[in-house]
Tab-separated table of C-alpha atoms in Angstrom:
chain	number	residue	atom	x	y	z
A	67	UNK	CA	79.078	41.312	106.085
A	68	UNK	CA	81.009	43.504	108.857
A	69	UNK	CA	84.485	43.859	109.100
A	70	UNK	CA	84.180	42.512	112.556
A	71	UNK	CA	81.994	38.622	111.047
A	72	UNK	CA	85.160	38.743	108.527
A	73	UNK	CA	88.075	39.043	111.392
A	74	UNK	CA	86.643	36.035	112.903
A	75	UNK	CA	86.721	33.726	110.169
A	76	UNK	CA	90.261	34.890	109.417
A	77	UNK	CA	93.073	35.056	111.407
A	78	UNK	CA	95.206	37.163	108.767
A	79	UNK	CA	92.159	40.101	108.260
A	80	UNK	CA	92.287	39.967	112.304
A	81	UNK	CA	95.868	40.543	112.402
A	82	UNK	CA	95.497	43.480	109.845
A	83	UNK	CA	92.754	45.026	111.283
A	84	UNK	CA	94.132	45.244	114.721
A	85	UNK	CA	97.142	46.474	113.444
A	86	UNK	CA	95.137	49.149	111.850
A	87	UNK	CA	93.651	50.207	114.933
A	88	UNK	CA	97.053	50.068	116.608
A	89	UNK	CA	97.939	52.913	114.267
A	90	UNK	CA	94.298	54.589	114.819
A	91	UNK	CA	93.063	54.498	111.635
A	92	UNK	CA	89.184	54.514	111.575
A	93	UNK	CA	87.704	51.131	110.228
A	94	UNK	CA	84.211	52.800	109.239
A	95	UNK	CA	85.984	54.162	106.723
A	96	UNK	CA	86.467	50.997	104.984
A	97	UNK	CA	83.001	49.755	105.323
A	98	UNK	CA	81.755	52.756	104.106
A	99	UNK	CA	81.286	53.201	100.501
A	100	UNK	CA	82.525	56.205	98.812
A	101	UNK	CA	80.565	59.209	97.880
A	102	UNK	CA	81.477	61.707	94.803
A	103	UNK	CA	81.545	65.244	95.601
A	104	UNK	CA	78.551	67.063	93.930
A	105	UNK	CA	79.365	68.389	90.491
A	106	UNK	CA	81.115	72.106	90.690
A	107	UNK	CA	78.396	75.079	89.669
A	108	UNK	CA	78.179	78.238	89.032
A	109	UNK	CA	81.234	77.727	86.702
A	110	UNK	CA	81.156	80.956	84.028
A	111	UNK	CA	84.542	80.819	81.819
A	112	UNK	CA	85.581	77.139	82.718
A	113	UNK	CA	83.386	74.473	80.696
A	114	UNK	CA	80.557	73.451	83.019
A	115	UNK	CA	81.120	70.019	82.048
A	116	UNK	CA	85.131	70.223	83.035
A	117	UNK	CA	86.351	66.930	85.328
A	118	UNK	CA	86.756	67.461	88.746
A	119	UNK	CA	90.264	66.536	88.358
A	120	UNK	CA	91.331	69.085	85.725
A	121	UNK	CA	89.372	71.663	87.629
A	122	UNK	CA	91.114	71.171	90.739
A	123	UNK	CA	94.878	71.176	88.906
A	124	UNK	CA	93.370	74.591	87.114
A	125	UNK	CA	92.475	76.190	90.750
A	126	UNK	CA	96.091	74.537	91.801
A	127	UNK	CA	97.574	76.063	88.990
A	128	UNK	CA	96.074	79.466	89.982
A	129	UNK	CA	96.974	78.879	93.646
A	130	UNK	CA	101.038	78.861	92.775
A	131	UNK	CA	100.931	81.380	89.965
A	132	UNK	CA	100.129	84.117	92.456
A	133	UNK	CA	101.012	82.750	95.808
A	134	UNK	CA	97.761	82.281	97.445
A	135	UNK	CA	95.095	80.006	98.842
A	136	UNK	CA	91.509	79.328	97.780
A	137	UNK	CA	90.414	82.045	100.394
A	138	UNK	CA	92.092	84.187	98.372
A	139	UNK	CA	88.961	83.708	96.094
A	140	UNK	CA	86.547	81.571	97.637
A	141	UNK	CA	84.281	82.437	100.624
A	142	UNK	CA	83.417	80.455	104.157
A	143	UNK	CA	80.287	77.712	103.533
A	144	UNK	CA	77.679	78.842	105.936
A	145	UNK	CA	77.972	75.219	107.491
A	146	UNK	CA	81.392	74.208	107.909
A	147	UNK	CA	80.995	70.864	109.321
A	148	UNK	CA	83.540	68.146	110.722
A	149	UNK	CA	85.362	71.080	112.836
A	150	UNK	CA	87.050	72.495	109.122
A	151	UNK	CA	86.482	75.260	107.102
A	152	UNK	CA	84.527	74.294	104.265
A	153	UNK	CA	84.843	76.647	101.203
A	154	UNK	CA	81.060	77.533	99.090
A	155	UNK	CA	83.460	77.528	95.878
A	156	UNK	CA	79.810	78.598	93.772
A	157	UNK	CA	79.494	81.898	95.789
A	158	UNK	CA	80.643	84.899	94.223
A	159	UNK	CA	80.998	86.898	97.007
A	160	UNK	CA	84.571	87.998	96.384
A	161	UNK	CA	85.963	90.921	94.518
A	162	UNK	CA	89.090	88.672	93.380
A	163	UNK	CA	87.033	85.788	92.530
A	164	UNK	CA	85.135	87.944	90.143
A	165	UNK	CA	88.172	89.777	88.919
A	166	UNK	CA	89.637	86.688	88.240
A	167	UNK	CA	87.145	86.080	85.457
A	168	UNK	CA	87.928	88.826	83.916
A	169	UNK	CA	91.432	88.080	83.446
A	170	UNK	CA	90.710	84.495	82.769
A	171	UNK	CA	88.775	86.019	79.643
A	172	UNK	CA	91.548	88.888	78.703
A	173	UNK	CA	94.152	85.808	78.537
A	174	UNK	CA	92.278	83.738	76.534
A	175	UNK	CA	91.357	87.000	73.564
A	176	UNK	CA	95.221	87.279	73.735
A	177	UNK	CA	95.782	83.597	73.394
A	178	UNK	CA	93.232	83.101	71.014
A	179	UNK	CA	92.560	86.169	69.261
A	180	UNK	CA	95.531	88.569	69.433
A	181	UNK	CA	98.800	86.714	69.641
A	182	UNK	CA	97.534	84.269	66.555
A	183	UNK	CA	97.852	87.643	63.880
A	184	UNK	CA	101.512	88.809	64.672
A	185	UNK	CA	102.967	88.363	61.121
A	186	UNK	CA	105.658	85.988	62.959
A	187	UNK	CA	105.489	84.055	65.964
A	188	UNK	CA	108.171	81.852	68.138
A	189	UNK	CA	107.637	77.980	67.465
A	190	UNK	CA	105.922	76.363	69.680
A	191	UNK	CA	104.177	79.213	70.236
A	192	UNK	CA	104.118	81.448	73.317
A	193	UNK	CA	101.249	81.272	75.075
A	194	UNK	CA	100.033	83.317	78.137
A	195	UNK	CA	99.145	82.394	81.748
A	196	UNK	CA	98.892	83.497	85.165
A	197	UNK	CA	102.616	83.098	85.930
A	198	UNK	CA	103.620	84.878	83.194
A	199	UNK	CA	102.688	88.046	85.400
A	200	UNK	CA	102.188	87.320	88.280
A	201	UNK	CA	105.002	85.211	89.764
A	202	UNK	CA	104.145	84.196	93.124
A	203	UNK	CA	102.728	87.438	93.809
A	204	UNK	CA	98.774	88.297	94.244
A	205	UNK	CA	99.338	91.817	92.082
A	206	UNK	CA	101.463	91.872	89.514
A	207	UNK	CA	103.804	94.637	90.541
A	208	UNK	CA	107.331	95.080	89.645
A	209	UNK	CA	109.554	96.068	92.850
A	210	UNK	CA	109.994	99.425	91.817
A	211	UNK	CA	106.371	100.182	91.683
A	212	UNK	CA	105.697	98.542	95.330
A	213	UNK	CA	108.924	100.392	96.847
A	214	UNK	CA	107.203	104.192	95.422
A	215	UNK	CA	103.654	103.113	96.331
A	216	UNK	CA	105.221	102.265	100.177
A	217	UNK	CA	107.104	105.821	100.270
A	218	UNK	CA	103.672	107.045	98.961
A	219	UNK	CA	101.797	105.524	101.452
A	220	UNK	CA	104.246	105.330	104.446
A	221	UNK	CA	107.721	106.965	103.970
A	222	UNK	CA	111.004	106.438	102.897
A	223	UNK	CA	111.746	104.121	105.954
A	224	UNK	CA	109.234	102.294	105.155
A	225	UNK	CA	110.336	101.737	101.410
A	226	UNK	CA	113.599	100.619	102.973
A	227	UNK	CA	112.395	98.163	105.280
A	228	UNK	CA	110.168	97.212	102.626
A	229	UNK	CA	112.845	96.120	100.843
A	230	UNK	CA	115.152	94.326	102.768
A	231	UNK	CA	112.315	92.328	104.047
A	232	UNK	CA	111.597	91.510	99.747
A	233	UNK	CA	115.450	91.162	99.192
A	234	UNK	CA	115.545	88.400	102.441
A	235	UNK	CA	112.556	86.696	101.699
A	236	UNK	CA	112.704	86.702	97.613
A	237	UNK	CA	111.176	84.400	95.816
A	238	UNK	CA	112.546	83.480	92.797
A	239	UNK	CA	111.387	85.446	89.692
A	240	UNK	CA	109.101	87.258	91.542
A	241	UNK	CA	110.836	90.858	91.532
A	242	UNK	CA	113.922	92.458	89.764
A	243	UNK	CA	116.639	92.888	92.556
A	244	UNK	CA	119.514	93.882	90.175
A	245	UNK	CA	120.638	97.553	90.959
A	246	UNK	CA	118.837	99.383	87.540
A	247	UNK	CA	115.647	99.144	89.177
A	248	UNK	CA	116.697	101.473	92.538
A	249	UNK	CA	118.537	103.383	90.085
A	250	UNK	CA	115.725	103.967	87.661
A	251	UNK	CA	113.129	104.301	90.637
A	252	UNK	CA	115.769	107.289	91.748
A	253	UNK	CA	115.774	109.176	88.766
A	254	UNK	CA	112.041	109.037	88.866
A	255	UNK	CA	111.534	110.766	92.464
A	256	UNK	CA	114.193	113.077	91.396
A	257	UNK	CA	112.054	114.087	88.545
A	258	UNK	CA	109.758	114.425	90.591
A	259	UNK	CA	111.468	116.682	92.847
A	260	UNK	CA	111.920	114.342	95.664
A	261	UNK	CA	115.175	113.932	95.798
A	262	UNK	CA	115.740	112.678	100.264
A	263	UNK	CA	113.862	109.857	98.751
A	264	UNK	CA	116.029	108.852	95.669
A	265	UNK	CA	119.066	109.175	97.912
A	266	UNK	CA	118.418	107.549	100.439
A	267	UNK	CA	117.282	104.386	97.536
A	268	UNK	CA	120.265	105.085	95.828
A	269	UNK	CA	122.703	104.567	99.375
A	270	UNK	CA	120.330	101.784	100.293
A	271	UNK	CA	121.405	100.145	96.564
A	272	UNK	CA	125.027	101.077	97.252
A	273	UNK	CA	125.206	98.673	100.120
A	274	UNK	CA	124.561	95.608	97.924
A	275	UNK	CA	125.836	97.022	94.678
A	276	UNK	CA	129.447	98.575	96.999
A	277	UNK	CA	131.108	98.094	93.348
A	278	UNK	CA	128.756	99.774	91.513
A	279	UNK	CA	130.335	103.353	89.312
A	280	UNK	CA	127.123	103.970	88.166
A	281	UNK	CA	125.009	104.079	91.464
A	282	UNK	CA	127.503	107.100	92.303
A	283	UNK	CA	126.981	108.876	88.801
A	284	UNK	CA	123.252	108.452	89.877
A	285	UNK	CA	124.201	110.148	93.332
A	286	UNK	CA	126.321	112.360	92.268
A	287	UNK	CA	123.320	113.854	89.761
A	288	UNK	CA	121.223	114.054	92.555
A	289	UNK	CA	123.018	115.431	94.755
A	290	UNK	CA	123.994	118.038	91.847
A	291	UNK	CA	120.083	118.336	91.516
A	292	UNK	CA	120.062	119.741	95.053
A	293	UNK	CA	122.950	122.334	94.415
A	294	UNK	CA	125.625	120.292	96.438
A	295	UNK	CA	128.212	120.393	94.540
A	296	UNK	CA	130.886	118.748	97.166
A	297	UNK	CA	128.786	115.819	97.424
A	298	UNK	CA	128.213	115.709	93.931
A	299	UNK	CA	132.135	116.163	92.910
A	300	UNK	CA	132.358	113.138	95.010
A	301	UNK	CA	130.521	110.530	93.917
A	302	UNK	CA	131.570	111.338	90.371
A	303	UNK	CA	135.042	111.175	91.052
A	304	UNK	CA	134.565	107.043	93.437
A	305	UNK	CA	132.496	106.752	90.218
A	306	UNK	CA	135.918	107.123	88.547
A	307	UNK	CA	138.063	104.986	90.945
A	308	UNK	CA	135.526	102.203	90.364
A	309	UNK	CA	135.638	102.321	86.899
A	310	UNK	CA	138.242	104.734	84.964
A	311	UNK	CA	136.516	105.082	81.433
A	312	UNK	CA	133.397	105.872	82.764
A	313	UNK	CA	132.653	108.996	80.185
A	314	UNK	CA	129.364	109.786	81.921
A	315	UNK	CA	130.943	110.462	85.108
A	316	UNK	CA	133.908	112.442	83.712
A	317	UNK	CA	132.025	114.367	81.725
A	318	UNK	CA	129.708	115.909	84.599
A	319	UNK	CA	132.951	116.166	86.929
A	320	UNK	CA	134.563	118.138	83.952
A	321	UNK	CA	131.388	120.793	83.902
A	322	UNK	CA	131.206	120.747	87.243
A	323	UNK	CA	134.753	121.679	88.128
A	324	UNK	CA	134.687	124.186	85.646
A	325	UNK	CA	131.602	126.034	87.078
A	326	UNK	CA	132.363	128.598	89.555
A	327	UNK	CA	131.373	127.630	92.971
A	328	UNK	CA	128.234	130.008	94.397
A	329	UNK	CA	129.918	132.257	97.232
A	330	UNK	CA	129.707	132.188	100.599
């Protein structure tokens, strides 16, 4: 019997369904019976006999743990339909959807097979996922390792900007903003012999860290690094008016002051 036979024999279903129209809600769609979605395929770690439900709050799960969408993973059906992007969730097509199998498979031998034979183990125990890496981000990079692949790949001022834009936008948990990791990510392109570059990190780190004595020990070896040993006698000695016992800094002003400066 049609929605529309119903409405005339009563008054009440009449009122409802014209105040469903009102609203524009499609009627069909309530004299149309239901259809389930075909069952998922192509499924390779997962259980091919998983519920929809669980395998859609797995996918979900996967979504949040490193910020993405099911693009991320999942290709274009060749026949959208209804004016949306439909999603062929069996293709393979992907580089990330097949990379995510592998990890899917690493994280369960570590669950599983490696975690299980430490001699003692936190109860409940600890078990791995996604987020545990990842943390909102699509590669699991710490910030220090995205700030020297940008001045690898762009520049210093790029690293900068770089990081602001991180430091603005953070995310919670995603990357370590105290000041050790500019500090340690200094010391590194120092090593390395670029030492513009751990400066200008280190005066970058200064500007949210203003208090910091051991951002301008950090300088100060840099700059000593570089032979310039006024800028260096500096920033040991405001390493000293911000904090008085620091032994590190007095020790390299106390070599320092009693090297004889190169002449002129």
């Amino acid at each position: 019997m049609s929605h529309r036979v119903l409405a005339r024999r009563s008054p009440l279903l009449r009122a409802a369904l014209a105040a469903l129209l009102a609203a524009g809600v499609p009627i069909a769609a309530f004299a149309q019976p239901t259809r389930e979605p075909p069952p998922p395929r192509n499924l390779q770690v997962l259980p091919k006999d998983i519920p929809r439900g669980s395998l859609t709050r797995i996918m979900r799960g996967f979504t949040q743990a490193l910020g993405v969408r099911c693009q991320y993973c999942h290709v274009p059906a060749a026949t959208p339909g209804d004016g949306q992007e439909r999603l062929d969730f069996a293709l393979d097509d992907k580089q990330t959807k097949r990379t995510a199998r592998f990890m899917l498979r690493m994280v369960d031998s570590l669950n599983r097979a490696v975690l299980p034979t430490l001699a003692t183990r936190h109860d409940p125990p600890v078990r791995i996922a996604c987020v545990t890496c990842h943390r909102g981000s699509p590669l699991p990079q710490t910030l220090d390792v995205v700030l020297a692949e940008t001045i690898d790949r762009a520049g210093v001022d790029s690293a900068v900007a770089r990081y602001r834009e991180l430091r603005e936008n953070m995310v919670s948990g995603r990357y370590d903003f105290r000041e050790t990791t500019l500090n340690e990510l200094a010391a590194r392109l120092a090593d390395g012999g670029r030492t513009a570059e751990a400066i200008r990190m280190l005066q970058m780190n200064q500007e949210f860290y203003p208090n910091s004595a051991a951002i301008d020990v950090a300088l100060g070896d840099v700059y000593r690094q570089r032979g310039e040993r006024d800028q260096a006698i500096a920033h040991y000695r405001a390493a000293l008016v911000k904090q008085p016992e620091n032994r590190q800094a007095q020790r390299r002003l106390d070599e320092l002051q009693r090297e004889r400066p190169p002449e002129r």
